[in-house]
CSV table of C-alpha atoms in Angstrom, one decimal:
chain,number,residue,atom,x,y,z
A,1,MET,CA,-7.7,11.5,36.6
A,2,GLY,CA,-5.2,12.3,33.9
A,3,ASP,CA,-1.5,12.8,33.6
A,4,SER,CA,0.9,14.4,31.2
A,5,MET,CA,0.7,11.5,28.9
A,6,PHE,CA,-3.1,11.2,29.1
A,7,PRO,CA,-4.5,14.6,30.1
A,8,MET,CA,-8.1,13.6,30.1
A,9,TYR,CA,-10.3,13.6,33.2
A,10,PHE,CA,-13.6,12.0,34.0
A,11,GLY,CA,-16.1,13.5,36.4
A,12,LEU,CA,-19.6,14.8,37.0
A,13,PRO,CA,-20.6,17.8,34.8
A,14,ASP,CA,-21.5,21.2,36.0
A,15,PRO,CA,-25.3,21.2,36.8
A,16,HIS,CA,-25.8,24.6,35.2
A,17,ILE,CA,-25.5,23.1,31.7
A,18,PHE,CA,-28.7,21.0,32.3
A,19,ARG,CA,-31.2,23.7,31.4
A,20,LEU,CA,-33.1,24.8,28.3
A,21,PRO,CA,-31.0,27.0,26.1
A,22,SER,CA,-32.3,30.6,25.8
A,23,ASP,CA,-33.5,32.1,22.5
A,24,SER,CA,-30.4,34.3,22.6
A,25,HIS,CA,-28.1,31.4,22.5
A,26,PRO,CA,-25.3,32.3,20.0
A,27,LEU,CA,-25.8,30.9,16.5
A,28,PRO,CA,-22.9,28.9,15.1
A,29,SER,CA,-20.8,30.3,12.3
A,30,SER,CA,-22.0,29.4,8.8
A,31,PRO,CA,-19.9,27.3,6.3
A,32,THR,CA,-17.4,29.5,4.5
A,33,SER,CA,-17.9,29.8,0.8
A,34,ARG,CA,-15.1,28.6,-1.5
A,35,SER,CA,-14.2,30.1,-4.9
A,36,GLN,CA,-13.0,26.7,-6.1
A,37,LEU,CA,-15.4,23.8,-5.6
A,38,SER,CA,-14.2,20.2,-5.2
A,39,TRP,CA,-15.5,16.7,-4.4
A,40,ASP,CA,-15.7,17.5,-0.7
A,41,ARG,CA,-17.5,20.9,-1.3
A,42,PRO,CA,-19.5,20.5,-4.5
A,43,ILE,CA,-21.8,23.5,-3.7
A,44,ASN,CA,-21.6,26.5,-1.5
A,45,ILE,CA,-24.2,27.2,1.2
A,46,SER,CA,-25.3,30.8,1.5
A,47,PRO,CA,-25.3,32.2,5.1
A,48,ALA,CA,-28.9,33.3,4.6
A,49,LEU,CA,-30.1,29.8,3.7
A,50,PHE,CA,-28.0,28.3,6.5
A,51,TYR,CA,-29.5,30.5,9.2
A,52,ARG,CA,-33.1,30.2,7.9
A,53,THR,CA,-32.9,26.4,8.3
A,54,LEU,CA,-31.8,26.8,11.9
A,55,ASP,CA,-35.3,28.1,12.8
A,56,VAL,CA,-36.8,25.3,14.9
A,57,ARG,CA,-40.2,25.8,13.2
A,58,LEU,CA,-38.8,24.3,10.0
A,59,PRO,CA,-38.2,20.8,11.3
A,60,LEU,CA,-41.3,20.9,13.5
A,61,LEU,CA,-43.5,21.9,10.6
A,62,ILE,CA,-42.1,19.3,8.2
A,63,ALA,CA,-42.1,16.5,10.8
A,64,THR,CA,-45.7,17.3,11.7
A,65,LEU,CA,-46.9,17.4,8.1
A,66,TYR,CA,-45.0,14.2,7.3
A,67,ALA,CA,-46.7,12.3,10.2
A,68,LEU,CA,-50.1,13.6,9.2
A,69,ILE,CA,-49.7,12.7,5.6
A,70,VAL,CA,-48.4,9.2,6.5
A,71,CYS,CA,-51.4,8.6,8.8
A,72,THR,CA,-53.8,9.8,6.1
A,73,PHE,CA,-52.3,7.6,3.4
A,74,ASN,CA,-52.1,4.6,5.7
A,75,HIS,CA,-55.9,5.0,6.2
A,76,ILE,CA,-56.5,5.4,2.4
A,77,ASN,CA,-54.3,2.4,1.6
A,78,ARG,CA,-56.1,0.2,4.1
A,79,LYS,CA,-59.4,1.2,2.5
A,80,ARG,CA,-58.0,0.3,-0.9
A,81,GLN,CA,-57.0,-3.1,0.5
A,82,ASN,CA,-53.3,-2.1,0.1
A,83,ARG,CA,-53.4,-2.3,-3.6
A,84,PRO,CA,-50.4,-0.6,-5.3
A,85,TRP,CA,-51.1,2.7,-6.9
A,86,PRO,CA,-51.0,2.7,-10.7
A,87,LEU,CA,-47.9,5.0,-10.7
A,88,SER,CA,-45.9,2.4,-8.8
A,89,ARG,CA,-46.3,-0.1,-11.7
A,90,SER,CA,-44.8,2.2,-14.3
A,91,PRO,CA,-41.2,1.8,-15.6
A,92,LEU,CA,-40.5,5.4,-14.6
A,93,PHE,CA,-41.3,4.6,-11.0
A,94,SER,CA,-38.8,1.7,-11.0
A,95,GLN,CA,-36.2,3.9,-12.5
A,96,PHE,CA,-36.7,6.6,-9.9
A,97,VAL,CA,-36.4,4.0,-7.1
A,98,LEU,CA,-33.1,2.9,-8.5
A,99,VAL,CA,-31.8,6.4,-8.9
A,100,HIS,CA,-33.0,7.3,-5.4
A,101,ASN,CA,-31.2,4.3,-3.8
A,102,VAL,CA,-28.0,4.8,-5.8
A,103,GLY,CA,-28.0,8.5,-5.0
A,104,LEU,CA,-28.3,7.9,-1.3
A,105,VAL,CA,-25.5,5.3,-1.4
A,106,LEU,CA,-23.2,7.9,-3.1
A,107,PHE,CA,-24.4,10.7,-0.8
A,108,SER,CA,-23.9,8.7,2.4
A,109,ALA,CA,-20.5,7.5,1.3
A,110,TRP,CA,-19.5,11.0,0.4
A,111,MET,CA,-20.6,12.2,3.9
A,112,ALA,CA,-18.7,9.4,5.6
A,113,LEU,CA,-15.5,10.0,3.6
A,114,GLY,CA,-15.7,13.8,3.9
A,115,THR,CA,-16.3,13.7,7.6
A,116,TYR,CA,-13.4,11.3,8.1
A,117,GLN,CA,-11.1,13.3,5.9
A,118,THR,CA,-12.0,16.5,7.8
A,119,ILE,CA,-11.3,15.0,11.2
A,120,LYS,CA,-8.0,13.5,9.9
A,121,SER,CA,-6.7,16.7,8.3
A,122,THR,CA,-7.6,18.8,11.4
A,123,LEU,CA,-5.8,16.4,13.7
A,124,MET,CA,-2.8,16.2,11.4
A,125,ASN,CA,-2.6,20.0,11.2
A,126,GLN,CA,-2.3,20.5,15.0
A,127,ARG,CA,1.4,19.7,15.2
A,128,HIS,CA,1.3,19.6,19.0
A,129,SER,CA,3.8,18.0,21.3
A,130,GLN,CA,1.0,16.0,22.8
A,131,PRO,CA,-1.0,14.5,19.9
A,132,LEU,CA,-3.5,12.7,22.2
A,133,ALA,CA,-4.2,15.9,24.2
A,134,SER,CA,-4.6,17.9,21.0
A,135,ALA,CA,-7.0,15.3,19.6
A,136,ILE,CA,-9.1,15.5,22.7
A,137,HIS,CA,-9.2,19.3,22.3
A,138,VAL,CA,-10.2,19.1,18.6
A,139,LEU,CA,-13.0,16.6,19.2
A,140,CYS,CA,-14.4,18.5,22.2
A,141,LYS,CA,-14.2,22.2,21.0
A,142,PHE,CA,-14.9,21.9,17.3
A,143,ASP,CA,-16.6,25.3,17.0
A,144,ARG,CA,-14.2,28.3,17.3
A,145,LYS,CA,-17.0,30.7,18.3
A,146,GLU,CA,-18.1,28.5,21.2
A,147,GLU,CA,-14.4,27.9,22.1
A,148,LEU,CA,-13.6,31.6,22.2
A,149,SER,CA,-16.7,32.4,24.1
A,150,TYR,CA,-15.7,29.9,26.8
A,151,PHE,CA,-12.1,31.2,26.7
A,152,ILE,CA,-13.3,34.8,27.2
A,153,GLN,CA,-15.5,33.8,30.1
A,154,ARG,CA,-12.7,32.0,31.9
A,155,ARG,CA,-9.8,34.2,31.1
A,156,ILE,CA,-10.8,37.9,30.8
A,157,SER,CA,-10.3,39.7,34.1
A,158,GLU,CA,-13.4,41.9,33.8
A,159,GLU,CA,-16.8,42.1,35.4
A,160,PRO,CA,-18.8,38.9,34.6
A,161,ARG,CA,-21.2,39.2,31.8
A,162,SER,CA,-24.3,37.1,31.4
A,163,GLN,CA,-24.2,37.2,27.6
A,164,LEU,CA,-20.8,37.2,25.7
A,165,ASP,CA,-20.5,37.8,22.0
A,166,VAL,CA,-17.2,36.7,20.6
A,167,ASN,CA,-17.8,39.2,17.7
A,168,ASP,CA,-18.0,42.1,20.1
A,169,HIS,CA,-14.8,44.1,19.5
A,170,SER,CA,-15.1,46.0,22.7
A,171,PHE,CA,-13.3,43.2,24.4
A,172,ASN,CA,-9.6,44.0,24.7
A,173,ILE,CA,-8.2,40.7,23.6
A,174,PRO,CA,-4.4,41.0,22.9
A,175,HIS,CA,-2.4,39.1,20.4
A,176,HIS,CA,-5.3,38.4,18.0
A,177,GLU,CA,-3.1,36.2,15.9
A,178,ILE,CA,-2.9,33.6,18.6
A,179,LEU,CA,-6.6,32.9,18.3
A,180,GLN,CA,-6.3,31.9,14.7
A,181,PHE,CA,-6.2,28.2,15.1
A,182,ASP,CA,-8.0,25.4,13.3
A,183,SER,CA,-11.3,23.8,14.5
A,184,LEU,CA,-13.3,21.0,13.1
A,185,TRP,CA,-16.3,23.3,12.5
A,186,ASP,CA,-14.3,25.8,10.5
A,187,ARG,CA,-12.5,23.1,8.5
A,188,GLY,CA,-15.8,21.6,7.2
A,189,ILE,CA,-17.8,19.8,9.8
A,190,ASP,CA,-20.3,22.6,9.8
A,191,TYR,CA,-20.8,21.9,6.1
A,192,TYR,CA,-21.3,18.1,6.6
A,193,MET,CA,-23.5,18.5,9.6
A,194,TRP,CA,-25.8,20.9,7.8
A,195,MET,CA,-25.9,18.6,4.7
A,196,PHE,CA,-26.7,15.7,7.0
A,197,TYR,CA,-29.5,17.7,8.6
A,198,MET,CA,-30.9,18.6,5.2
A,199,SER,CA,-30.8,15.0,3.9
A,200,LYS,CA,-33.2,13.9,6.6
A,201,PHE,CA,-35.9,15.9,4.9
A,202,TYR,CA,-35.3,14.1,1.6
A,203,GLU,CA,-35.2,10.7,3.2
A,204,VAL,CA,-38.9,10.8,3.7
A,205,VAL,CA,-39.1,9.8,0.0
A,206,ASP,CA,-38.5,6.2,1.4
A,207,THR,CA,-41.9,6.4,3.0
A,208,ILE,CA,-43.6,8.0,-0.1
A,209,LEU,CA,-42.3,5.1,-2.3
A,210,LEU,CA,-43.6,2.6,0.3
A,211,LEU,CA,-47.1,4.2,0.4
A,212,LEU,CA,-47.3,4.3,-3.4
A,213,LYS,CA,-46.7,0.5,-3.4
A,214,GLY,CA,-49.9,0.3,-1.3
A,215,LYS,CA,-48.0,-0.8,1.8
A,216,LYS,CA,-48.3,0.6,5.3
A,217,SER,CA,-45.7,2.8,6.9
A,218,SER,CA,-45.1,1.4,10.3
A,219,PHE,CA,-44.9,3.5,13.4
A,220,LEU,CA,-41.2,2.7,13.6
A,221,GLN,CA,-40.6,4.2,10.2
A,222,THR,CA,-42.7,7.3,10.8
A,223,TYR,CA,-41.2,8.0,14.2
A,224,HIS,CA,-37.7,7.4,12.8
A,225,HIS,CA,-38.0,9.9,10.0
A,226,ALA,CA,-39.9,12.5,11.9
A,227,GLY,CA,-37.7,12.5,15.0
A,228,VAL,CA,-34.4,12.6,13.3
A,229,MET,CA,-35.3,15.9,11.7
A,230,LEU,CA,-35.4,17.5,15.1
A,231,CYS,CA,-32.3,15.8,16.4
A,232,THR,CA,-30.1,16.8,13.5
A,233,TRP,CA,-31.5,20.3,13.7
A,234,ALA,CA,-30.4,20.6,17.3
A,235,GLY,CA,-26.9,19.2,16.5
A,236,VAL,CA,-26.3,22.0,14.0
A,237,ARG,CA,-28.1,24.8,15.8
A,238,TYR,CA,-26.0,24.3,18.9
A,239,ALA,CA,-22.9,23.0,17.2
A,240,SER,CA,-23.0,20.0,19.6
A,241,PRO,CA,-19.8,17.9,19.5
A,242,PRO,CA,-21.6,14.6,20.2
A,243,GLY,CA,-23.4,15.1,16.9
A,244,LEU,CA,-20.2,14.2,15.2
A,245,VAL,CA,-20.6,10.6,16.4
A,246,GLY,CA,-24.1,10.3,14.9
A,247,LEU,CA,-22.9,11.9,11.7
A,248,LEU,CA,-20.1,9.5,11.1
A,249,LEU,CA,-21.9,6.3,12.3
A,250,ASN,CA,-25.1,7.1,10.4
A,251,SER,CA,-23.3,7.9,7.2
A,252,VAL,CA,-21.5,4.5,7.2
A,253,ILE,CA,-24.6,2.6,8.1
A,254,HIS,CA,-26.7,4.3,5.4
A,255,THR,CA,-24.0,3.6,2.8
A,256,ILE,CA,-24.4,-0.1,3.5
A,257,MET,CA,-28.2,0.0,3.9
A,258,TYR,CA,-28.9,1.8,0.7
A,259,PHE,CA,-26.4,-0.4,-1.2
A,260,TYR,CA,-28.5,-3.3,0.0
A,261,TYR,CA,-31.7,-1.6,-1.2
A,262,THR,CA,-30.0,-1.0,-4.6
A,263,LEU,CA,-29.3,-4.7,-5.0
A,264,ALA,CA,-32.9,-5.5,-4.1
A,265,THR,CA,-34.2,-3.0,-6.6
A,266,LEU,CA,-32.0,-4.6,-9.3
A,267,LYS,CA,-33.4,-8.0,-8.2
A,268,ILE,CA,-30.0,-9.3,-7.3
A,269,ALA,CA,-30.2,-12.2,-4.9
A,270,VAL,CA,-28.9,-11.3,-1.4
A,271,PRO,CA,-28.4,-13.9,1.3
A,272,GLY,CA,-31.2,-13.7,3.9
A,273,PHE,CA,-28.8,-13.5,6.9
A,274,LEU,CA,-27.6,-10.1,5.6
A,275,LYS,CA,-31.0,-8.6,6.4
A,276,ARG,CA,-30.5,-9.7,10.0
A,277,ILE,CA,-27.0,-8.3,10.1
A,278,LEU,CA,-28.2,-4.9,8.6
A,279,THR,CA,-30.9,-4.5,11.3
A,280,GLY,CA,-28.4,-5.5,14.0
A,281,MET,CA,-25.9,-2.9,12.7
A,282,GLN,CA,-28.6,-0.2,13.0
A,283,ILE,CA,-29.4,-1.2,16.6
A,284,ALA,CA,-25.6,-1.3,17.4
A,285,GLN,CA,-25.3,2.2,15.9
A,286,PHE,CA,-27.9,3.5,18.3
A,287,ILE,CA,-26.4,1.9,21.4
A,288,LEU,CA,-22.7,2.4,20.7
A,289,GLY,CA,-23.4,5.9,19.4
A,290,SER,CA,-25.2,6.9,22.6
A,291,ILE,CA,-22.4,5.5,24.7
A,292,PHE,CA,-19.8,7.5,22.8
A,293,ALA,CA,-21.9,10.6,22.7
A,294,TRP,CA,-22.7,10.6,26.4
A,295,SER,CA,-19.0,10.2,27.2
A,296,TYR,CA,-18.5,13.8,26.1
A,297,ILE,CA,-20.5,15.1,29.1
A,298,PHE,CA,-18.2,13.5,31.7
A,299,ILE,CA,-14.9,14.5,30.0
A,300,SER,CA,-12.6,17.4,30.9
A,301,TYR,CA,-9.1,18.0,29.9
A,302,ASP,CA,-6.0,20.0,30.9
A,303,ALA,CA,-6.2,23.5,29.5
A,304,SER,CA,-2.5,23.8,29.2
A,305,ILE,CA,-2.8,22.0,25.8
A,306,TRP,CA,-5.6,24.4,24.7
A,307,PRO,CA,-4.2,26.4,21.7
A,308,PRO,CA,-5.2,29.9,22.9
A,309,LEU,CA,-4.0,29.3,26.4
A,310,ALA,CA,-0.7,27.6,25.4
A,311,SER,CA,-0.1,30.4,22.9
A,312,ILE,CA,-0.7,33.1,25.5
A,313,ASP,CA,1.7,31.3,27.8
A,314,ASN,CA,4.4,31.3,25.1
A,315,LYS,CA,3.7,34.9,24.3
A,316,ARG,CA,4.2,35.8,28.0
A,317,GLU,CA,7.6,34.1,27.9
A,318,GLU,CA,8.5,36.1,24.8
A,319,ASN,CA,7.5,39.4,26.4
A,320,HIS,CA,9.7,38.7,29.5
A,321,GLY,CA,7.4,39.9,32.1
A,322,ASN,CA,5.3,42.4,30.1
A,323,GLU,CA,2.1,40.6,31.1
A,324,SER,CA,0.7,43.9,32.2
A,325,ARG,CA,-0.2,44.5,28.6
A,326,THR,CA,-2.9,41.9,28.7
A,327,ASN,CA,-6.1,41.5,30.6
A,328,ILE,CA,-5.8,37.7,30.5
A,329,SER,CA,-5.0,36.0,33.7
A,330,LEU,CA,-3.4,32.5,34.0
A,331,PRO,CA,-3.2,30.2,37.0
A,332,GLN,CA,0.3,29.9,38.4
A,333,ASP,CA,0.6,26.3,37.5
A,334,ASN,CA,-0.9,26.9,34.0
A,335,SER,CA,-3.4,24.1,34.5
A,336,HIS,CA,-7.1,24.2,34.3
A,337,LEU,CA,-9.7,21.6,33.6
A,338,VAL,CA,-11.8,22.5,30.6
A,339,PRO,CA,-15.1,20.6,30.2
A,340,CYS,CA,-15.7,18.9,26.9
A,341,LEU,CA,-19.3,20.3,26.9
A,342,ASP,CA,-19.7,23.7,28.5
A,343,ASN,CA,-23.1,25.1,27.5
A,344,SER,CA,-26.7,24.2,27.8
A,345,GLY,CA,-27.3,24.1,24.0
A,346,GLN,CA,-24.8,21.3,23.4
A,347,VAL,CA,-26.3,19.3,26.3
A,348,PHE,CA,-29.8,20.0,25.1
A,349,ALA,CA,-29.0,18.5,21.7
A,350,LEU,CA,-27.6,15.4,23.4
A,351,LEU,CA,-30.6,15.0,25.7
A,352,LEU,CA,-33.1,15.5,22.8
A,353,THR,CA,-31.3,12.8,20.8
A,354,THR,CA,-31.2,10.5,23.7
A,355,LEU,CA,-35.0,10.9,24.3
A,356,TYR,CA,-35.5,10.1,20.6
A,357,LEU,CA,-33.1,7.1,20.6
A,358,ILE,CA,-34.5,5.3,23.6
A,359,PRO,CA,-37.9,4.4,22.1
A,360,LEU,CA,-36.4,4.1,18.6
A,361,THR,CA,-33.9,1.4,19.9
A,362,PHE,CA,-36.8,-0.4,21.6
A,363,LEU,CA,-38.8,-0.4,18.4
A,364,PHE,CA,-35.9,-1.7,16.4
A,365,LEU,CA,-35.2,-4.4,18.9
A,366,ARG,CA,-38.9,-5.5,18.9
A,367,PHE,CA,-38.8,-5.5,15.1
A,368,PHE,CA,-35.7,-7.7,15.2
A,369,VAL,CA,-37.2,-10.2,17.6
A,370,ARG,CA,-40.5,-10.4,15.7
A,371,SER,CA,-38.8,-10.7,12.3
A,372,TYR,CA,-36.0,-13.1,13.1
A,373,LEU,CA,-36.3,-14.7,16.5
A,374,SER,CA,-40.0,-15.6,16.9
A,375,GLY,CA,-42.0,-17.7,14.6
A,376,PRO,CA,-41.6,-17.8,10.8
A,377,LYS,CA,-39.5,-15.0,9.3
A,378,ARG,CA,-41.5,-12.1,8.2
A,379,LYS,CA,-40.6,-10.1,5.2
A,380,LEU,CA,-38.2,-7.3,6.1
A,381,ALA,CA,-39.9,-4.0,5.6
A,382,LYS,CA,-37.8,-1.2,4.4
A,383,GLN,CA,-37.1,1.0,7.5
């Protein structure tokens, strides 16, 4: 249980969130365009493009085509006795590999720094009397639309509705100004999560380069690249807070990983033990990331620190008993446990990622054992 100093509670989640989300599940809000671009927002994303990429058929189609192409070229390369293709011997190919690796180092570092800066600025902007409670709220409810939807469902004293649209102005929500609070999604996490999702389509270039060298793309690599497309899609489509864990961890790991690949491309000698550490870091990312992500599902917190609820309570005091003007009802003790994850879409994204990570972690562990712990060391394939 929690207390005033640590208003976080652990318990079993509501069973109703463990179901497939419906087709009518609300779409997340798209990243807001800026008139002035900066290092953390180098381009604007049009709403039309954003919502088109949220169609599940896109990652399904690309992942399927990717797997089929890899299987085909593995077969062709085997027939060619794994000889490098002529293109891979050209200077242009080597230059592209270098640009590719350096580009992904910079992109991953930008993602990690931008995500960290967004989280930091959002937390610093809360100015709440209970910083820890405010931090829990920010990390749990980072999409304002999802938050207001939950708020309406719990607080409006009307007939229950199976589908609630926070953009439906027929709801009589008083004091609209109190609902203008910051959320991670609105402050830029939507932008970084979408860019993270898009980057997974480009990262299949790793496999293309490997195949052009006449090498085989392992099942580990093929499964890794195909599966992550669907997982990152789900994280954006359902604005799932646990996706923030994967975004931050993966960006940091990829910065280090592609820096290592850059050194290898430049033929700079790297100590052999660093390969083992790099693979170990990837495995640790999956395990620790899963633990942190799953903690979301068991966490609830005291709604008295929830910005809309706290603001309404303050407004009630200012009105000196004029609560009859509002349709919002508050419990007498002004306390209510709010679940960190409150809808099936968020949980679906978490479950999908977990189903993907279990075999992926096993494959990485097997690769680690075979490469470093049994027999002579094998050459570390680029995963």
